[in-house]
Coordinates of N, CA and C in Angstrom, one line a residue:
Chain A
Q1 N -47.6 44.4 -151.8 CA -47.6 42.6 -151.0 C -47.7 41.8 -152.6
Q2 N -47.3 40.7 -152.2 CA -47.5 39.8 -153.3 C -48.7 38.9 -153.8
P3 N -49.4 38.7 -154.4 CA -50.6 38.1 -154.5 C -50.5 36.7 -154.2
V4 N -51.5 36.0 -154.0 CA -51.5 34.8 -153.8 C -52.0 33.7 -154.5
Q5 N -50.9 33.1 -155.3 CA -51.9 32.1 -156.2 C -51.9 30.7 -156.6
S6 N -52.9 29.9 -156.5 CA -53.3 28.5 -156.4 C -53.9 27.8 -157.7
P7 N -53.4 26.8 -157.5 CA -52.5 25.6 -157.2 C -50.9 26.5 -157.6
Q8 N -49.6 25.9 -157.3 CA -48.8 26.3 -157.6 C -48.3 25.6 -158.8
A9 N -48.8 24.4 -159.4 CA -48.2 23.2 -160.4 C -49.6 22.8 -160.2
V10 N -49.7 22.4 -161.9 CA -51.2 21.6 -162.4 C -50.4 20.7 -163.8
I11 N -51.3 19.4 -163.4 CA -50.7 18.9 -164.9 C -52.3 18.5 -165.5
L12 N -52.1 18.6 -166.6 CA -53.8 18.5 -167.4 C -53.4 17.3 -168.7
R13 N -54.3 16.7 -168.8 CA -54.0 15.7 -170.2 C -55.2 17.1 -171.3
E14 N -54.5 16.8 -172.3 CA -55.1 17.8 -173.4 C -56.8 17.6 -173.5
G15 N -57.1 18.5 -173.4 CA -59.1 18.6 -173.7 C -59.8 18.7 -172.3
E16 N -58.6 18.7 -170.7 CA -58.7 18.8 -169.5 C -59.3 20.3 -169.2
D17 N -59.7 20.7 -168.4 CA -59.9 22.1 -167.9 C -59.2 22.6 -166.8
A18 N -59.4 23.5 -166.3 CA -58.2 23.8 -165.4 C -58.8 25.4 -164.7
V19 N -58.4 25.6 -163.5 CA -58.8 27.0 -163.0 C -57.5 27.4 -162.1
I20 N -57.4 28.4 -162.4 CA -56.1 28.9 -161.4 C -56.5 30.5 -160.6
N21 N -56.1 30.2 -159.6 CA -56.6 32.0 -158.7 C -55.5 32.4 -158.3
C22 N -56.2 33.6 -157.9 CA -55.0 34.6 -157.6 C -55.8 35.3 -156.7
S23 N -55.2 35.5 -155.6 CA -55.9 36.7 -154.6 C -55.1 37.8 -154.0
S24 N -55.7 38.7 -153.8 CA -54.8 39.7 -153.1 C -55.7 40.3 -151.5
S25 N -54.5 40.9 -151.0 CA -54.8 41.6 -149.3 C -55.2 42.8 -149.7
K26 N -55.3 43.3 -150.6 CA -55.4 44.9 -150.9 C -56.1 45.0 -151.8
A27 N -56.7 46.4 -152.0 CA -58.1 46.7 -152.6 C -57.3 46.9 -154.1
L28 N -58.3 46.1 -155.1 CA -57.1 46.3 -156.4 C -58.0 47.1 -157.3
Y29 N -57.2 47.9 -158.5 CA -57.8 48.2 -159.5 C -57.9 47.6 -160.8
S30 N -57.0 46.9 -160.9 CA -57.3 45.7 -161.9 C -56.1 44.6 -161.8
V31 N -56.2 43.3 -162.3 CA -55.7 42.2 -162.6 C -55.0 41.5 -164.1
H32 N -53.8 41.4 -163.9 CA -53.5 41.2 -165.2 C -53.1 39.7 -165.2
W33 N -53.7 39.2 -166.4 CA -53.2 37.8 -166.5 C -51.6 37.8 -167.8
Y34 N -50.4 36.9 -167.1 CA -49.4 36.5 -168.0 C -49.6 34.9 -168.2
R35 N -48.4 34.8 -169.3 CA -48.8 33.0 -169.5 C -46.5 33.4 -170.2
Q36 N -46.1 33.3 -169.1 CA -44.4 32.6 -169.4 C -44.1 31.2 -170.0
K37 N -43.4 31.2 -171.4 CA -43.1 29.7 -171.6 C -41.6 29.6 -171.0
H38 N -41.0 28.4 -171.2 CA -40.4 28.1 -171.1 C -39.3 28.5 -171.7
G39 N -38.1 29.7 -171.2 CA -37.1 29.8 -171.8 C -37.5 31.1 -172.5
E40 N -38.8 31.7 -172.6 CA -39.2 33.0 -173.4 C -40.0 34.0 -172.5
A41 N -40.0 35.5 -173.0 CA -40.5 36.4 -171.7 C -41.9 36.3 -171.4
P42 N -42.4 36.9 -170.3 CA -43.6 36.6 -170.2 C -44.4 37.1 -171.0
V43 N -46.1 37.0 -171.9 CA -46.4 37.4 -172.5 C -47.8 37.9 -172.4
F44 N -48.6 39.0 -172.2 CA -49.7 39.3 -171.8 C -50.8 38.8 -172.2
L45 N -51.9 38.4 -171.5 CA -53.1 37.4 -172.0 C -54.6 38.3 -171.6
M46 N -54.6 39.0 -170.8 CA -56.0 39.4 -170.6 C -55.6 40.5 -169.3
I47 N -56.6 41.6 -168.8 CA -56.5 42.4 -168.0 C -58.4 42.5 -167.5
L48 N -57.9 42.5 -166.5 CA -59.6 43.0 -165.6 C -59.7 44.2 -165.3
L49 N -60.8 44.9 -165.6 CA -60.5 45.7 -164.3 C -62.1 45.9 -163.4
K50 N -61.5 46.4 -161.8 CA -62.7 46.5 -161.2 C -64.1 46.4 -161.6
G51 N -64.8 45.7 -161.2 CA -66.3 46.0 -161.8 C -67.2 44.5 -162.1
G52 N -66.0 43.8 -161.7 CA -66.4 42.0 -162.2 C -67.0 41.6 -163.3
E53 N -65.8 42.0 -164.1 CA -66.5 41.5 -165.7 C -65.5 40.6 -165.7
Q54 N -65.8 39.6 -166.9 CA -65.6 38.6 -167.4 C -64.8 38.5 -168.5
K55 N -63.5 38.1 -168.8 CA -62.9 38.0 -170.2 C -63.1 37.0 -170.6
G56 N -63.1 37.2 -172.1 CA -62.5 35.3 -172.5 C -61.8 36.1 -173.6
H57 N -60.7 34.9 -173.8 CA -59.6 34.7 -175.1 C -59.7 33.4 -175.5
D58 N -60.2 33.2 -176.5 CA -60.3 31.9 -177.5 C -61.2 31.0 -176.2
K59 N -60.1 30.2 -175.7 CA -60.5 29.1 -174.7 C -60.2 29.5 -173.1
I60 N -59.6 30.5 -173.0 CA -58.8 31.1 -171.6 C -60.0 32.4 -171.8
S61 N -60.5 31.9 -169.9 CA -61.3 33.5 -169.5 C -61.0 33.2 -168.1
A62 N -61.4 34.9 -167.8 CA -61.0 35.0 -166.4 C -62.2 36.1 -165.6
S63 N -61.9 36.0 -164.6 CA -63.0 36.7 -163.8 C -62.3 37.1 -163.0
F64 N -62.9 38.6 -162.0 CA -62.6 39.3 -161.3 C -63.4 39.5 -160.3
N65 N -63.6 39.1 -159.2 CA -64.4 39.6 -158.0 C -63.9 40.5 -157.0
E66 N -64.4 41.8 -157.4 CA -63.0 43.1 -156.7 C -63.8 43.4 -155.2
K67 N -64.9 42.2 -154.8 CA -65.2 42.4 -153.1 C -64.2 41.3 -152.7
K68 N -63.8 40.4 -152.9 CA -62.8 39.1 -152.2 C -61.8 39.5 -152.8
Q69 N -61.5 40.7 -153.4 CA -60.1 40.9 -154.2 C -59.6 39.4 -154.7
Q70 N -60.1 39.1 -155.6 CA -60.0 37.4 -156.2 C -59.9 37.7 -157.6
S71 N -59.4 37.0 -158.5 CA -59.2 36.5 -159.7 C -59.0 35.2 -160.3
S72 N -59.5 34.7 -161.4 CA -59.6 33.2 -161.6 C -59.6 33.0 -163.1
L73 N -58.5 32.3 -163.9 CA -58.3 31.8 -165.0 C -58.6 31.0 -165.0
Y74 N -59.3 30.7 -166.1 CA -60.4 29.4 -166.7 C -59.6 28.6 -167.6
L75 N -59.1 28.0 -168.2 CA -58.8 27.1 -169.2 C -59.6 26.2 -169.7
T76 N -60.0 26.2 -171.0 CA -60.9 25.0 -171.2 C -60.6 24.1 -172.1
A77 N -60.8 23.2 -172.2 CA -60.1 22.3 -173.4 C -58.7 22.5 -173.3
S78 N -58.1 22.1 -172.4 CA -56.6 22.8 -172.9 C -56.0 22.1 -173.8
Q79 N -55.4 22.8 -174.4 CA -54.2 22.2 -175.7 C -52.6 22.2 -175.2
L80 N -52.0 21.2 -175.8 CA -50.7 21.5 -175.2 C -49.9 22.9 -175.7
S81 N -50.2 23.9 -176.2 CA -49.7 25.4 -176.6 C -50.0 26.1 -175.1
Y82 N -50.9 25.5 -174.3 CA -50.8 26.2 -172.9 C -50.1 25.8 -172.0
S83 N -49.6 25.0 -172.1 CA -48.4 24.9 -171.2 C -47.7 26.1 -170.9
G84 N -47.2 26.3 -169.6 CA -46.5 27.4 -169.1 C -46.6 27.6 -167.6
T85 N -45.8 28.6 -167.6 CA -46.7 29.0 -166.0 C -47.4 30.8 -165.9
Y86 N -48.2 30.5 -165.6 CA -49.2 31.8 -165.5 C -48.8 32.8 -164.5
F87 N -49.1 33.7 -164.9 CA -48.6 34.3 -163.5 C -50.0 35.3 -163.8
C88 N -50.3 35.9 -162.5 CA -51.1 37.4 -161.9 C -50.3 38.4 -161.7
G89 N -50.9 39.2 -162.0 CA -50.5 40.7 -161.8 C -51.1 41.8 -161.3
T90 N -51.4 41.7 -159.9 CA -52.1 42.9 -159.5 C -51.9 44.4 -159.3
V91 N -52.8 45.2 -159.6 CA -53.0 46.2 -159.5 C -53.1 47.4 -158.3
A92 N -52.7 48.1 -157.5 CA -53.4 48.5 -156.5 C -52.4 50.3 -156.3
I93 N -52.6 51.2 -155.9 CA -52.3 52.2 -155.9 C -51.2 52.4 -154.9
S94 N -49.8 53.0 -155.4 CA -48.8 53.2 -154.6 C -49.1 54.0 -153.9
G95 N -48.2 54.4 -152.9 CA -47.5 55.7 -151.8 C -47.5 56.4 -153.1
V96 N -46.7 56.5 -154.3 CA -46.7 58.0 -154.8 C -47.3 58.5 -155.8
G97 N -48.8 57.6 -155.5 CA -50.1 58.2 -156.3 C -49.8 57.6 -157.7
S98 N -49.1 56.7 -157.8 CA -49.1 55.8 -159.1 C -49.8 54.7 -159.0
Y99 N -49.9 53.8 -159.9 CA -50.1 52.4 -159.9 C -48.8 51.7 -159.9
Q100 N -48.9 50.6 -159.4 CA -47.6 49.3 -159.4 C -48.2 48.1 -159.6
L101 N -47.6 47.4 -160.7 CA -48.2 45.9 -160.9 C -47.0 45.4 -160.1
T102 N -47.6 44.6 -159.5 CA -47.5 43.2 -158.0 C -47.7 41.9 -159.0
F103 N -46.4 41.1 -159.1 CA -46.9 39.7 -159.8 C -46.9 38.7 -158.5
G104 N -47.6 37.3 -158.7 CA -47.4 36.6 -158.0 C -46.7 35.5 -158.6
K105 N -46.3 34.4 -157.3 CA -45.1 33.6 -158.0 C -45.6 32.5 -159.0
G106 N -46.5 32.7 -159.7 CA -46.3 32.0 -160.9 C -47.6 30.6 -160.7
T107 N -48.1 30.1 -161.2 CA -48.7 28.4 -161.4 C -48.2 27.8 -162.6
K108 N -47.5 26.5 -162.4 CA -46.7 26.0 -163.7 C -47.9 25.2 -164.1
L109 N -48.1 25.4 -165.2 CA -49.2 24.3 -166.0 C -48.5 23.9 -167.2
S110 N -48.4 22.5 -166.9 CA -47.9 21.3 -167.9 C -49.6 20.7 -168.8
V111 N -49.6 20.5 -169.9 CA -50.5 19.8 -170.6 C -49.6 18.8 -171.3
I112 N -50.2 17.5 -171.1 CA -49.4 16.3 -171.8 C -50.5 15.9 -172.5
P113 N -49.9 14.9 -173.6 CA -51.0 14.2 -174.6 C -51.6 13.4 -174.2
Chain B
K1 N -42.9 46.8 -185.8 CA -42.5 47.1 -184.6 C -41.7 46.2 -183.9
A2 N -40.5 46.6 -183.8 CA -39.6 46.0 -182.8 C -39.9 46.0 -181.4
G3 N -39.6 44.5 -180.8 CA -40.0 44.5 -179.6 C -39.2 45.5 -178.4
V4 N -39.2 44.5 -177.4 CA -38.1 45.2 -176.1 C -36.9 44.2 -176.2
T5 N -36.0 45.4 -176.4 CA -34.4 44.4 -176.8 C -33.6 44.6 -175.1
Q6 N -32.6 43.7 -174.6 CA -32.3 43.9 -173.8 C -30.9 43.4 -173.8
T7 N -29.6 43.6 -173.1 CA -28.2 43.7 -173.7 C -27.4 43.4 -172.3
P8 N -26.7 42.4 -172.2 CA -26.0 41.8 -172.8 C -27.3 40.0 -172.5
R9 N -27.7 39.2 -173.6 CA -28.6 38.4 -172.8 C -27.9 37.5 -171.7
Y10 N -27.0 37.2 -172.0 CA -26.1 36.1 -170.6 C -24.9 37.2 -169.9
L11 N -24.8 36.9 -168.7 CA -23.4 37.6 -168.2 C -23.2 36.5 -166.9
I12 N -22.1 36.6 -166.7 CA -21.1 35.8 -165.9 C -20.2 36.9 -164.6
K13 N -21.0 36.9 -164.0 CA -19.9 37.7 -162.8 C -19.4 36.8 -161.4
T14 N -18.3 37.6 -160.9 CA -18.1 37.2 -159.7 C -18.6 37.9 -158.5
R15 N -18.9 37.7 -157.1 CA -18.9 38.2 -156.0 C -18.1 39.5 -155.8
G16 N -19.0 40.9 -155.7 CA -18.2 41.8 -155.6 C -18.3 42.8 -156.4
Q17 N -18.3 42.0 -157.6 CA -18.3 43.2 -159.1 C -19.5 43.8 -159.3
Q18 N -19.6 44.4 -160.3 CA -20.6 45.4 -160.3 C -21.2 45.0 -161.9
V19 N -22.2 45.4 -162.4 CA -22.9 45.1 -163.8 C -23.9 45.9 -164.0
T20 N -23.8 46.0 -165.4 CA -25.0 47.3 -165.8 C -25.4 46.6 -167.1
L21 N -27.2 46.4 -167.0 CA -27.9 46.0 -168.0 C -28.6 46.7 -168.4
S22 N -28.5 46.7 -170.0 CA -29.2 47.7 -170.7 C -30.8 47.2 -171.2
C23 N -31.7 48.1 -171.4 CA -33.0 48.0 -172.4 C -33.5 49.1 -173.0
S24 N -33.9 48.3 -174.2 CA -34.6 49.2 -175.0 C -35.9 48.8 -175.5
P25 N -36.8 50.0 -174.9 CA -38.2 49.6 -175.3 C -38.6 50.0 -176.6
I26 N -39.9 49.5 -176.5 CA -40.8 49.7 -177.7 C -40.7 51.1 -178.6
S27 N -40.5 51.2 -179.4 CA -40.6 52.8 -179.8 C -42.1 53.2 -179.8
G28 N -41.3 54.5 -179.0 CA -43.0 55.2 -178.4 C -43.1 54.4 -176.8
H29 N -42.7 53.8 -176.4 CA -43.1 53.8 -175.1 C -42.3 54.7 -174.4
R30 N -43.1 55.0 -173.3 CA -42.2 55.8 -172.5 C -42.0 55.1 -170.6
S31 N -42.3 54.5 -170.9 CA -42.5 53.9 -169.7 C -41.5 52.6 -169.1
V32 N -40.6 52.2 -168.5 CA -39.9 50.9 -168.6 C -39.6 50.3 -166.7
S33 N -40.0 49.2 -166.7 CA -40.2 48.4 -165.3 C -38.9 47.4 -165.8
W34 N -38.4 47.7 -164.5 CA -37.4 46.6 -164.2 C -37.9 45.1 -163.7
Y35 N -37.5 43.8 -163.3 CA -38.0 42.6 -163.1 C -36.7 42.1 -162.6
Q36 N -36.8 41.4 -161.3 CA -36.0 40.2 -161.2 C -36.7 39.0 -161.1
Q37 N -36.3 38.0 -161.5 CA -37.4 36.6 -161.4 C -36.3 35.8 -161.3
T38 N -36.5 35.2 -160.4 CA -35.9 33.5 -159.9 C -36.9 32.5 -159.3
P39 N -36.4 31.5 -159.4 CA -37.4 30.1 -159.6 C -37.8 30.1 -157.9
G40 N -39.2 30.4 -157.7 CA -39.7 30.2 -156.6 C -40.3 31.4 -156.3
Q41 N -40.0 32.3 -156.9 CA -39.9 33.6 -156.2 C -41.1 34.7 -157.5
G42 N -41.5 33.8 -158.9 CA -41.6 34.6 -159.6 C -41.1 35.6 -160.0
L43 N -41.8 36.9 -160.1 CA -41.4 38.4 -160.8 C -41.5 39.2 -159.7
Q44 N -40.5 39.7 -159.5 CA -40.3 40.8 -158.2 C -39.8 42.1 -158.8
F45 N -41.0 43.1 -158.6 CA -40.6 44.1 -159.2 C -39.2 45.0 -158.7
L46 N -38.9 45.5 -159.5 CA -37.6 46.3 -158.8 C -37.4 48.1 -158.6
F47 N -37.8 48.4 -160.2 CA -37.9 49.7 -160.4 C -38.8 50.2 -161.6
E48 N -39.5 51.3 -161.9 CA -40.1 51.6 -162.7 C -39.8 53.1 -163.4
Y49 N -39.3 53.6 -164.6 CA -39.3 54.9 -164.9 C -39.9 55.5 -165.9
F50 N -40.2 56.8 -165.7 CA -41.0 57.4 -167.2 C -40.5 58.8 -166.9
S51 N -40.0 58.9 -167.9 CA -39.6 60.3 -168.8 C -38.5 60.5 -167.7
E52 N -37.7 60.0 -168.0 CA -36.3 59.6 -166.8 C -36.6 59.8 -165.6
T53 N -37.7 59.6 -165.0 CA -37.7 59.6 -163.5 C -38.5 58.0 -162.8
Q54 N -37.7 58.1 -162.1 CA -38.2 56.7 -161.4 C -39.4 57.4 -160.2
R55 N -40.4 56.5 -160.9 CA -41.9 56.6 -160.4 C -42.1 55.6 -159.3
N56 N -41.7 54.3 -159.2 CA -41.9 53.4 -158.1 C -40.8 52.8 -157.9
K57 N -40.7 51.9 -156.9 CA -39.4 51.4 -156.5 C -40.2 50.3 -155.7
G58 N -39.3 49.3 -155.8 CA -39.7 47.6 -155.0 C -38.4 47.4 -153.8
N59 N -38.8 46.4 -153.3 CA -38.2 46.1 -152.2 C -37.0 45.5 -152.2
F60 N -36.0 46.1 -152.6 CA -34.7 45.9 -153.4 C -33.6 46.7 -152.6
P61 N -32.7 46.4 -151.6 CA -31.4 47.4 -151.4 C -30.8 47.8 -152.1
G62 N -30.4 49.4 -151.5 CA -30.0 50.3 -152.5 C -28.7 49.8 -153.7
R63 N -27.9 48.7 -153.1 CA -27.2 48.0 -154.5 C -27.8 47.9 -155.8
F64 N -29.2 48.0 -156.0 CA -29.7 47.9 -157.5 C -29.9 49.4 -157.9
S65 N -29.9 50.2 -158.7 CA -30.5 51.3 -158.9 C -30.8 51.1 -160.4
G66 N -31.5 52.5 -160.8 CA -31.3 52.5 -162.6 C -31.6 54.1 -162.5
R67 N -31.5 53.6 -164.3 CA -32.0 55.4 -164.5 C -32.4 55.0 -166.0
Q68 N -33.0 56.4 -166.5 CA -33.7 56.0 -167.9 C -33.1 57.3 -168.8
F69 N -32.9 57.3 -169.8 CA -32.2 58.5 -170.9 C -33.4 59.2 -171.3
S70 N -33.0 60.2 -172.0 CA -34.2 61.0 -172.8 C -34.6 60.4 -174.2
N71 N -34.5 59.0 -174.5 CA -35.1 58.6 -175.8 C -35.3 57.1 -174.8
S72 N -35.7 57.1 -173.8 CA -36.5 56.1 -173.1 C -35.8 54.7 -173.0
R73 N -34.7 54.6 -173.3 CA -33.9 53.6 -173.1 C -33.4 53.9 -171.6
S74 N -33.3 52.4 -171.1 CA -33.0 52.5 -169.5 C -31.7 51.5 -169.0
E75 N -31.2 51.6 -168.2 CA -30.1 50.9 -167.6 C -30.6 50.4 -166.2
M76 N -30.2 49.4 -165.9 CA -29.9 48.9 -164.5 C -28.9 48.0 -164.3
N77 N -28.2 48.9 -162.9 CA -26.7 48.8 -162.4 C -27.4 48.2 -160.9
V78 N -26.1 46.8 -160.6 CA -26.0 46.0 -159.5 C -25.0 46.3 -159.1
S79 N -24.4 46.6 -157.9 CA -23.1 47.1 -157.4 C -22.8 46.2 -156.3
T80 N -21.6 45.6 -155.8 CA -21.2 44.6 -155.2 C -22.3 43.4 -155.0
L81 N -22.2 42.6 -155.9 CA -22.9 41.5 -156.7 C -22.9 40.5 -155.4
E82 N -23.7 39.9 -155.3 CA -23.8 38.7 -154.4 C -24.6 37.6 -154.8
L83 N -24.0 36.4 -154.5 CA -24.6 35.1 -154.8 C -26.2 34.9 -155.5
G84 N -26.8 35.9 -154.5 CA -28.4 35.3 -154.5 C -29.0 36.6 -155.7
D85 N -27.9 37.2 -156.2 CA -28.6 38.4 -157.4 C -28.7 37.3 -158.5
S86 N -28.5 36.1 -158.9 CA -28.2 35.0 -159.6 C -29.7 35.1 -160.0
A87 N -30.0 35.9 -161.6 CA -31.5 35.7 -161.6 C -31.4 36.1 -163.2
L88 N -32.9 36.1 -163.7 CA -32.9 36.5 -165.2 C -34.0 37.8 -164.7
Y89 N -33.3 38.7 -165.2 CA -33.6 40.4 -164.9 C -34.1 40.7 -166.3
L90 N -35.7 40.7 -166.3 CA -36.2 41.4 -167.2 C -37.1 42.6 -167.0
C91 N -37.1 43.1 -168.2 CA -37.4 45.0 -168.8 C -38.6 44.5 -169.5
A92 N -39.7 45.5 -169.1 CA -40.8 45.1 -169.6 C -40.8 47.2 -170.0
S93 N -41.8 47.3 -171.3 CA -42.2 48.7 -171.9 C -43.6 48.7 -171.6
S94 N -43.9 50.4 -171.2 CA -45.4 50.1 -171.4 C -45.4 51.8 -172.0
P95 N -46.8 51.9 -172.7 CA -47.1 53.5 -173.4 C -46.7 54.4 -172.4
A96 N -47.9 54.1 -171.6 CA -47.7 55.7 -170.4 C -47.2 54.9 -169.1
A97 N -47.7 55.6 -168.1 CA -46.9 55.0 -167.0 C -48.0 55.3 -165.7
G98 N -48.4 54.3 -164.8 CA -48.6 54.7 -163.6 C -50.2 54.4 -164.2
T99 N -51.1 53.5 -164.8 CA -52.5 53.6 -165.0 C -52.4 52.1 -164.5
S100 N -53.7 52.1 -164.3 CA -54.0 50.8 -163.9 C -54.3 49.8 -165.1
T101 N -54.5 50.3 -166.3 CA -54.8 49.3 -167.4 C -53.4 49.4 -168.0
D102 N -52.4 49.2 -167.9 CA -50.6 49.4 -168.4 C -51.0 48.0 -169.0
T103 N -50.6 47.7 -170.1 CA -50.0 46.3 -170.6 C -48.7 46.4 -170.6
Q104 N -47.8 45.2 -169.8 CA -46.4 45.6 -170.2 C -45.9 44.5 -171.3
Y105 N -45.1 45.0 -172.0 CA -44.5 44.2 -173.0 C -42.9 43.9 -172.5
F106 N -42.7 42.4 -172.4 CA -41.2 42.1 -171.7 C -40.7 41.9 -172.8
G107 N -39.2 42.0 -172.5 CA -38.2 41.9 -173.0 C -37.5 40.1 -172.6
P108 N -37.1 39.6 -173.6 CA -35.8 38.4 -173.6 C -35.5 38.3 -172.1
G109 N -35.0 39.1 -171.7 CA -34.4 39.4 -170.3 C -32.9 39.0 -170.6
T110 N -32.0 39.2 -169.3 CA -30.6 38.7 -169.4 C -30.9 38.1 -167.8
R111 N -30.0 37.0 -168.6 CA -29.6 35.9 -167.4 C -28.1 36.3 -167.0
L112 N -28.4 36.2 -165.2 CA -27.1 37.3 -164.6 C -26.9 35.7 -163.6
T113 N -25.4 35.2 -163.5 CA -24.8 34.6 -163.1 C -24.1 35.2 -162.2
V114 N -24.0 34.9 -161.2 CA -22.8 35.2 -160.1 C -22.3 34.2 -159.2
L115 N -20.9 34.2 -159.7 CA -20.2 32.7 -159.1 C -19.1 33.5 -157.7

């Protein structure tokens, strides 16, 4: 089942902050975040493992609340280069005993000068 | 190290035809996954192959099939094309398969248009 992302789209001015949320109805082992710029392939940002740890990457960080099966991606002091569509991918154990990565529909982030 | 390559990059077909897309993973990667991307639906998982075996399959009709060769290259086939099959088809590779921490490395995709 696809995780649910919110908001679907957001417009920011340079320097503003944003939060993108991802929630799942399944028990998760990990949450992945990817960014896709227009006309390009999705690029890995970070992965969060169950345990509620928060990860950071420059001014982009994320958290994972395994009790709520929710993850949030935090973008601080946004830059023009942050524009793109952000996808969360959730990993739950599949029926054949391996793990399957399932992506949400994405959040389109536009940063304007 | 070369990235994931997909061929062809663009394809135009008509309804009823079949199509085969190709994906070459990053050298050393043994897992290949396929995704369909359409506006509003995001990335939908098609299937995953590891060591020439399909390990996971998404909710797509049997018209969508795939295979993996001994050199880890993968092909995806869609038979009896429908208008709704128009999409960007992305291939992703990862070093292993079926772990919760696998990072997917995506190729540029094949843009399929069905007329």
